[in-house]
Coordinates of N, CA and C and ligand atoms in Angstrom, one line a residue:
M1 N 16.0 21.7 18.1 CA 16.7 20.9 18.5 C 16.7 20.4 19.6
G2 N 17.3 19.0 19.5 CA 17.5 18.5 21.1 C 16.1 18.2 21.5
D3 N 15.2 17.8 20.0 CA 14.0 16.6 20.4 C 14.8 15.3 20.3
K4 N 13.7 14.4 21.7 CA 14.0 13.4 21.9 C 13.3 12.7 20.9
I5 N 14.0 11.1 20.9 CA 13.4 10.4 19.6 C 13.0 8.9 20.5
R6 N 12.4 8.5 20.4 CA 11.3 7.4 20.8 C 12.2 5.9 19.8
V7 N 13.1 5.1 19.7 CA 13.5 3.9 18.8 C 12.0 3.5 18.6
M8 N 11.1 3.2 17.6 CA 10.3 2.0 16.9 C 10.8 1.0 16.3
Y9 N 11.5 1.2 15.5 CA 12.4 -0.1 15.1 C 14.0 0.4 14.5
S10 N 14.9 0.0 15.6 CA 16.0 -0.4 15.7 C 17.0 -0.3 14.4
E11 N 18.2 0.5 14.0 CA 18.5 -0.1 13.0 C 18.7 -1.3 12.5
E12 N 19.3 -2.0 13.4 CA 19.3 -3.7 13.2 C 18.1 -4.7 12.6
E13 N 16.7 -4.0 13.6 CA 15.7 -5.0 12.8 C 15.5 -3.9 11.8
V14 N 15.5 -3.1 10.9 CA 15.5 -2.6 9.7 C 16.3 -3.2 8.8
D15 N 17.3 -3.5 9.2 CA 18.7 -3.9 8.5 C 18.2 -5.3 7.9
K16 N 17.7 -6.0 9.7 CA 17.2 -7.6 9.1 C 15.5 -7.4 8.0
R17 N 15.1 -6.9 8.7 CA 13.6 -7.2 7.3 C 14.5 -6.8 5.8
I18 N 15.0 -5.3 5.9 CA 15.0 -5.1 4.5 C 16.0 -6.8 3.9
R19 N 16.6 -7.4 4.8 CA 17.5 -8.3 3.9 C 16.4 -9.3 3.5
E20 N 15.6 -9.5 4.4 CA 14.0 -10.7 4.5 C 13.0 -9.9 2.7
L21 N 13.1 -8.7 3.0 CA 12.4 -8.4 1.4 C 13.0 -8.4 0.6
G22 N 14.2 -8.1 -0.2 CA 15.2 -8.4 -0.3 C 15.2 -9.8 -1.4
E23 N 15.4 -10.9 -0.4 CA 14.9 -11.9 -0.5 C 13.9 -12.2 -1.5
Q24 N 13.0 -12.3 -0.9 CA 11.6 -12.6 -1.2 C 11.1 -11.9 -2.9
I25 N 12.2 -10.9 -2.6 CA 11.6 -9.9 -4.1 C 12.2 -10.5 -5.0
S26 N 13.6 -11.0 -4.9 CA 15.0 -11.6 -5.5 C 14.5 -13.2 -6.3
K27 N 13.5 -13.4 -5.0 CA 12.9 -14.8 -5.6 C 11.7 -14.5 -6.9
R28 N 11.2 -13.9 -6.2 CA 9.6 -13.2 -7.3 C 10.4 -12.8 -8.8
Y29 N 11.1 -11.8 -9.0 CA 11.5 -11.5 -9.8 C 12.9 -12.5 -10.6
E30 N 13.6 -13.7 -10.7 CA 14.0 -14.6 -11.0 C 14.0 -15.0 -12.6
G31 N 15.0 -14.7 -12.9 CA 14.9 -14.7 -14.8 C 14.9 -13.1 -15.0
K32 N 14.4 -12.0 -14.2 CA 13.9 -10.6 -14.9 C 14.8 -9.5 -14.0
T33 N 14.5 -8.9 -14.8 CA 15.2 -7.5 -14.6 C 14.4 -6.6 -13.4
V34 N 14.6 -5.9 -12.1 CA 13.5 -5.5 -11.3 C 14.1 -4.0 -12.2
H35 N 13.0 -3.4 -12.5 CA 12.5 -1.4 -12.7 C 12.6 -1.2 -11.4
M36 N 13.9 -0.5 -10.7 CA 12.6 0.2 -9.4 C 12.7 1.6 -9.2
I37 N 11.6 1.6 -9.1 CA 11.3 3.6 -8.7 C 11.4 4.0 -7.5
C38 N 12.4 4.9 -7.2 CA 12.1 5.5 -5.9 C 11.4 7.0 -6.0
V39 N 10.1 7.3 -4.9 CA 9.4 8.3 -4.8 C 10.0 8.6 -4.3
L40 N 10.7 9.9 -3.9 CA 11.3 11.0 -3.2 C 10.5 11.7 -2.3
K41 N 11.2 12.1 -1.1 CA 12.5 12.0 -1.3 C 12.6 11.1 -0.1
G42 N 11.4 10.6 0.8 CA 11.5 9.7 1.7 C 11.9 8.7 1.3
G43 N 11.7 7.5 0.0 CA 11.9 6.5 0.1 C 13.7 6.1 -0.5
V44 N 13.9 7.4 -0.8 CA 15.1 7.3 -1.1 C 16.5 6.1 -0.4
F45 N 16.4 6.3 1.3 CA 17.2 5.6 2.2 C 17.0 3.9 2.2
F46 N 15.5 3.4 1.8 CA 15.1 2.4 1.7 C 15.6 1.6 0.3
M47 N 15.0 2.5 -0.4 CA 15.9 2.1 -1.8 C 17.1 1.8 -1.9
C48 N 17.7 2.8 -1.4 CA 18.6 2.2 -1.7 C 19.5 1.0 -1.3
E49 N 19.3 0.6 0.4 CA 19.5 -0.7 1.0 C 18.7 -1.6 0.3
L50 N 17.9 -1.3 0.0 CA 16.9 -3.0 -0.3 C 17.1 -3.3 -1.5
A51 N 18.1 -2.3 -2.7 CA 18.4 -2.2 -4.1 C 20.0 -3.5 -3.9
K52 N 20.6 -2.9 -2.6 CA 21.9 -3.7 -2.0 C 21.8 -5.4 -1.8
R53 N 20.1 -5.9 -1.8 CA 19.6 -6.7 -0.9 C 19.2 -7.6 -2.5
I54 N 19.1 -6.7 -3.2 CA 18.2 -7.7 -4.3 C 19.2 -8.4 -5.4
T55 N 19.0 -9.7 -5.4 CA 20.3 -10.7 -6.6 C 19.9 -10.7 -7.7
V56 N 18.9 -9.9 -8.3 CA 18.3 -10.6 -10.0 C 18.7 -8.9 -10.0
P57 N 19.1 -8.8 -11.4 CA 19.8 -7.8 -12.1 C 18.4 -6.1 -11.7
V58 N 19.1 -5.1 -11.5 CA 18.1 -4.0 -10.9 C 18.7 -2.8 -12.1
T59 N 17.2 -1.7 -12.7 CA 17.7 -1.2 -12.7 C 17.2 0.3 -12.0
M60 N 17.0 1.5 -11.7 CA 16.6 2.4 -10.8 C 15.8 3.8 -12.1
D61 N 15.2 4.2 -10.8 CA 14.7 5.6 -12.0 C 14.0 6.4 -10.3
F62 N 13.7 7.6 -10.4 CA 13.3 8.3 -9.4 C 12.0 9.0 -9.5
M63 N 11.6 9.7 -9.1 CA 10.0 10.2 -9.5 C 9.8 11.0 -7.8
S64 N 9.7 12.3 -8.6 CA 9.3 13.5 -7.3 C 7.7 13.6 -7.5
V65 N 6.8 13.4 -6.4 CA 5.5 14.0 -6.2 C 4.8 15.0 -5.5
S66 N 4.6 15.7 -5.5 CA 3.3 16.3 -4.1 C 1.9 16.5 -4.4
S67 N 1.0 15.5 -2.9 CA -0.2 15.6 -3.2 C -1.0 16.8 -2.5
Y68 N -1.9 17.7 -2.9 CA -2.2 19.3 -2.8 C -3.2 18.5 -1.8
G69 N -3.4 19.3 -1.1 CA -4.1 19.3 0.1 C -4.3 20.6 1.1
A70 N -5.6 21.1 1.8 CA -5.1 21.4 3.2 C -4.1 20.8 4.2
G71 N -3.4 21.7 4.5 CA -2.4 21.1 5.3 C -1.6 20.0 5.2
T72 N -1.9 19.1 6.4 CA -0.9 17.7 6.1 C -2.3 16.8 5.6
K73 N -3.1 17.1 5.2 CA -3.7 15.9 5.0 C -3.6 15.7 2.9
S74 N -3.6 14.7 2.8 CA -3.0 14.6 2.1 C -4.8 14.3 1.0
S75 N -4.3 14.9 -0.3 CA -5.8 15.3 -0.9 C -5.8 13.6 -2.1
G76 N -5.2 13.1 -2.5 CA -4.9 12.7 -3.5 C -4.5 12.6 -5.0
I77 N -4.6 14.4 -5.0 CA -4.8 14.9 -6.1 C -3.2 15.1 -6.4
V78 N -2.8 13.6 -7.2 CA -0.5 14.3 -7.0 C -0.1 14.7 -8.5
K79 N 0.7 15.6 -8.1 CA 1.1 16.4 -9.1 C 2.3 16.1 -9.4
I80 N 3.4 16.0 -10.6 CA 4.5 15.5 -10.6 C 5.5 16.5 -11.0
V81 N 6.1 16.2 -9.9 CA 7.3 17.2 -9.3 C 8.6 17.2 -10.3
K82 N 9.1 16.0 -9.9 CA 9.7 15.3 -11.3 C 8.9 14.0 -11.5
D83 N 9.5 13.7 -12.9 CA 9.0 12.8 -13.7 C 10.2 11.5 -14.0
L84 N 9.8 10.7 -14.1 CA 10.6 9.3 -14.1 C 11.2 9.9 -15.6
D85 N 12.9 9.1 -15.7 CA 13.6 9.9 -16.9 C 13.3 9.1 -18.2
Q86 N 12.7 7.4 -17.8 CA 13.1 7.1 -18.6 C 11.6 5.8 -19.0
S87 N 11.0 5.5 -19.7 CA 10.0 4.9 -19.9 C 9.7 3.7 -19.5
I88 N 8.5 3.3 -19.0 CA 8.4 1.7 -18.0 C 7.3 1.1 -19.0
E89 N 7.2 1.0 -19.7 CA 6.4 0.5 -21.0 C 7.2 -1.2 -20.8
G90 N 6.6 -2.0 -20.9 CA 7.3 -3.3 -21.0 C 8.0 -3.9 -19.7
R91 N 8.1 -2.9 -19.0 CA 9.2 -3.8 -17.7 C 8.5 -3.8 -16.6
D92 N 9.2 -4.2 -15.6 CA 9.0 -5.0 -14.5 C 9.3 -4.1 -13.2
V93 N 7.9 -3.7 -13.0 CA 8.1 -2.0 -12.2 C 8.3 -2.6 -10.7
L94 N 9.1 -1.9 -9.9 CA 8.6 -1.8 -7.8 C 8.9 -0.9 -8.1
V95 N 7.2 0.0 -6.9 CA 7.5 1.3 -6.4 C 8.2 1.6 -4.9
V96 N 8.6 1.9 -4.9 CA 9.6 1.6 -3.7 C 9.2 3.2 -2.6
E97 N 8.8 3.1 -1.7 CA 7.6 3.9 -1.0 C 8.3 4.3 0.4
D98 N 8.3 5.0 1.4 CA 8.4 5.6 2.4 C 7.1 4.5 3.4
I99 N 6.4 5.3 3.0 CA 5.1 5.0 3.9 C 3.5 5.0 3.2
I100 N 2.9 4.5 3.9 CA 2.0 4.3 3.5 C 0.6 4.8 4.4
D101 N 0.1 6.0 4.4 CA -1.0 6.4 5.2 C -2.3 6.3 4.8
S102 N -3.1 7.5 4.3 CA -4.5 7.4 3.5 C -4.5 6.1 2.7
G103 N -3.0 6.7 2.0 CA -3.3 5.8 0.9 C -3.3 6.3 -0.6
R104 N -3.9 7.7 -0.4 CA -4.4 9.0 -1.3 C -3.1 8.1 -2.2
T105 N -1.9 8.9 -2.0 CA -1.3 10.0 -2.7 C -0.9 8.4 -3.9
L106 N -0.7 7.4 -3.4 CA -0.2 6.1 -4.0 C -1.3 5.6 -4.5
S107 N -2.5 5.7 -4.6 CA -3.4 5.2 -5.1 C -3.6 6.3 -6.7
H108 N -3.2 7.5 -6.4 CA -2.8 7.9 -7.9 C -2.2 8.1 -8.7
L109 N -0.6 7.6 -8.3 CA 0.4 7.7 -8.5 C 0.5 6.4 -9.4
M110 N 0.0 4.9 -8.7 CA -0.6 3.5 -9.3 C -0.8 3.4 -10.4
K111 N -1.8 4.8 -10.6 CA -3.0 4.8 -11.7 C -1.9 5.3 -12.9
I112 N -1.0 6.5 -12.8 CA -0.5 7.0 -13.6 C 0.4 6.0 -14.3
L113 N 1.0 5.6 -13.1 CA 1.8 4.3 -13.7 C 1.5 3.2 -14.7
N114 N 0.4 3.0 -14.0 CA -0.1 1.9 -15.0 C -0.4 2.4 -16.4
E115 N -0.8 3.6 -16.3 CA -1.3 4.3 -17.5 C 0.0 3.9 -18.2
R116 N 0.8 4.1 -18.0 CA 2.2 3.4 -18.7 C 2.2 2.4 -19.4
K117 N 1.5 1.7 -19.1 CA 1.8 -0.2 -19.7 C 2.9 -1.0 -19.1
P118 N 3.2 -0.6 -18.1 CA 4.5 -1.8 -17.5 C 3.9 -3.5 -17.6
S119 N 4.7 -3.8 -17.8 CA 4.6 -5.3 -17.6 C 4.0 -5.7 -16.9
S120 N 4.6 -5.5 -15.5 CA 4.4 -5.4 -14.5 C 4.4 -4.7 -13.3
I121 N 3.6 -4.5 -12.3 CA 4.0 -3.6 -11.3 C 3.8 -4.0 -9.8
C122 N 4.6 -3.3 -9.0 CA 4.7 -4.0 -7.8 C 4.6 -2.9 -6.6
L123 N 4.0 -2.8 -5.5 CA 4.5 -1.7 -4.8 C 5.5 -2.4 -3.5
C124 N 6.2 -2.0 -2.9 CA 7.4 -2.1 -1.8 C 7.5 -0.8 -0.8
T125 N 6.3 -0.9 0.4 CA 6.7 0.4 1.7 C 7.4 -0.6 2.7
L126 N 8.4 0.5 3.4 CA 9.1 0.7 4.5 C 8.4 -0.5 5.5
L127 N 7.2 1.4 5.7 CA 6.0 1.1 6.4 C 4.6 1.4 6.0
D128 N 3.8 1.3 6.7 CA 2.2 0.9 6.5 C 1.5 1.1 7.8
K129 N 0.2 2.0 7.4 CA -0.4 2.3 8.3 C -1.9 2.4 8.1
P130 N -1.9 0.5 7.9 CA -3.5 0.8 8.1 C -4.5 1.1 8.2
D131 N -4.3 1.3 9.8 CA -5.6 1.7 10.3 C -6.2 2.9 9.7
R132 N -5.4 4.0 8.8 CA -5.1 5.2 8.4 C -5.9 5.6 7.3
R133 N -5.7 4.4 6.7 CA -6.2 3.7 4.9 C -8.0 4.6 4.8
E134 N -7.5 5.1 3.7 CA -9.0 6.3 2.9 C -9.6 5.1 1.9
V135 N -8.5 4.5 0.9 CA -9.0 4.1 -0.1 C -8.6 2.8 0.2
D136 N -9.4 1.6 -1.4 CA -9.2 0.5 -0.8 C -9.0 -0.5 -1.9
D137 N -8.1 0.6 -2.9 CA -7.9 0.4 -4.1 C -6.1 0.1 -4.2
V138 N -5.4 0.3 -3.1 CA -4.2 0.3 -2.8 C -3.7 -0.7 -2.6
N139 N -2.8 -1.8 -3.3 CA -2.6 -3.2 -2.9 C -0.9 -3.4 -2.7
V140 N -0.7 -3.7 -1.7 CA 0.6 -3.6 -1.4 C 1.3 -4.7 -1.3
D141 N 2.1 -5.0 -1.9 CA 2.7 -6.3 -2.4 C 4.0 -6.4 -1.0
Y142 N 4.8 -5.8 -1.0 CA 5.9 -5.9 0.2 C 6.1 -5.2 0.9
T143 N 5.6 -5.0 2.6 CA 5.9 -4.3 3.6 C 6.7 -3.8 4.5
G144 N 7.3 -3.2 4.7 CA 8.7 -3.9 5.6 C 7.7 -3.9 7.1
F145 N 7.3 -3.0 8.0 CA 6.7 -3.1 9.0 C 5.6 -2.6 9.2
Q146 N 4.3 -3.2 9.6 CA 3.1 -2.0 9.8 C 2.8 -1.3 11.4
V147 N 2.8 -0.1 11.4 CA 2.7 1.0 12.1 C 1.9 1.8 13.2
P148 N 1.7 1.4 13.9 CA 0.1 2.6 15.0 C 0.5 3.3 14.3
D149 N -0.5 4.3 14.3 CA -1.0 5.6 14.2 C -0.3 6.6 15.0
E150 N 1.2 6.5 14.8 CA 1.7 7.7 15.3 C 3.2 8.1 13.8
F151 N 3.3 9.7 14.4 CA 3.8 10.2 13.7 C 5.5 9.8 13.4
V152 N 6.0 9.1 12.8 CA 7.5 8.4 13.0 C 8.1 9.1 11.8
V153 N 9.4 8.9 12.3 CA 10.4 9.7 11.2 C 11.8 8.6 11.4
G154 N 12.8 9.2 10.0 CA 14.1 8.5 10.4 C 13.7 7.5 9.1
Y155 N 15.0 6.9 8.5 CA 15.1 6.1 7.4 C 14.6 6.6 6.4
G156 N 14.7 8.3 6.0 CA 14.3 8.5 4.9 C 13.0 9.1 5.4
L157 N 12.4 9.1 6.3 CA 10.7 10.4 6.7 C 11.0 11.3 7.3
D158 N 10.8 12.0 7.1 CA 11.6 13.9 7.8 C 10.0 14.5 9.0
Y159 N 10.7 15.3 9.9 CA 9.5 16.0 10.3 C 10.3 17.2 10.1
D160 N 9.2 18.2 8.9 CA 10.0 19.2 8.8 C 11.3 19.6 8.1
Q161 N 11.5 18.5 7.2 CA 12.6 17.5 6.1 C 13.9 18.0 7.5
L162 N 13.4 17.6 8.7 CA 14.5 17.0 9.3 C 14.5 15.9 9.9
Y163 N 15.6 14.9 10.5 CA 16.2 13.7 10.7 C 15.5 12.5 9.7
R164 N 15.8 12.9 8.2 CA 15.8 11.7 7.6 C 16.8 10.6 7.7
N165 N 18.0 11.2 8.2 CA 19.2 10.8 8.1 C 19.1 10.1 9.3
L166 N 18.1 9.9 10.3 CA 18.7 9.0 11.3 C 18.5 7.3 10.7
P167 N 19.6 6.4 11.6 CA 19.4 5.5 10.8 C 18.3 4.4 11.2
Y168 N 17.3 4.7 12.1 CA 16.6 4.3 12.2 C 15.2 4.7 12.6
V169 N 13.9 4.2 12.6 CA 12.6 4.3 12.7 C 12.2 4.9 14.0
G170 N 11.8 5.8 14.1 CA 11.4 6.8 15.6 C 10.6 7.5 15.6
V171 N 10.2 8.0 17.1 CA 8.7 9.3 17.1 C 9.8 9.9 17.8
V172 N 8.9 11.3 17.3 CA 9.7 12.4 18.5 C 8.5 13.0 19.4
E173 N 9.1 12.7 20.3 CA 8.5 13.2 22.0 C 8.8 14.4 21.5
T174 N 7.4 15.1 22.0 CA 7.1 15.7 22.2 C 6.9 16.7 23.5
E175 N 7.1 17.5 23.9 CA 7.3 17.7 25.6 C 5.9 18.8 26.0
Ligands
5GP201 P1 -0.8 9.3 1.7 O1 -1.8 9.8 1.1 O2 -0.8 8.2 2.3 O3 -1.7 9.9 3.4 O4 0.5 10.0 2.3 C1 1.7 9.8 2.8 C2 2.7 10.6 2.3 O5 2.5 11.3 3.5 C3 4.0 9.4 2.6 O6 4.7 9.4 1.6 C4 4.9 11.0 3.6 O7 5.5 11.7 3.0 C5 3.5 11.1 4.7 N1 3.1 10.8 6.2 C6 2.3 9.9 6.3 N2 2.6 9.5 7.4 C7 3.8 9.4 7.7 C8 4.5 10.1 9.1 O8 4.2 8.9 10.3 N3 5.4 10.5 9.0 C9 6.0 11.1 8.0 N4 7.3 11.5 8.2 N5 5.5 11.2 6.9 C10 4.6 10.3 6.7
MG202 MG1 6.7 8.8 0.1
MG203 MG1 7.2 14.6 4.3

């Protein structure tokens, strides 16, 4: 209770950036239907706002994964906790994530999804920490913001399940 949060990207900045991404994505998928896949739970706020800014037809599905690993370190061995409801075969898929850190989770997840033969697959993340990348096979098509190596919260991102509902991206200041 009562942690201080330093704002990194304000609500206005995030909203503006999401509008820009929505425009770019709408152009890329002209004449098509985008099948957005939200990686729960972190991606859910970004997914909802982004979907509202996309002007081509949109369908959605949700997936929840957990990566095994000691402590906070991602192992990249992804366990599907909740799988998609629908097949993605032949669809134009846009995976929507909150943040890419080591990249291990996404590297594994993209492999799993590619095996299901989508017509195309792109990756969109609200935040990216490129300095932390440990794999080189994660291709990010759309990034909201590149962030430094700090633990960020808000806009879907949690600290011990808290702070997901903050309408901005911030950093918990520890005393
Ligand atoms: P990766 O496999 O890329 O290392 O793990 C990515 C996952 O780690 C994200 O989906 C997110 O759940 C978590 N994560 C990585 N960095 C941060 C951060 O700065 N803040 C929060 N809240 N979660 C993070
Ligand atoms: Mg995530
Ligand atoms: Mg988390």
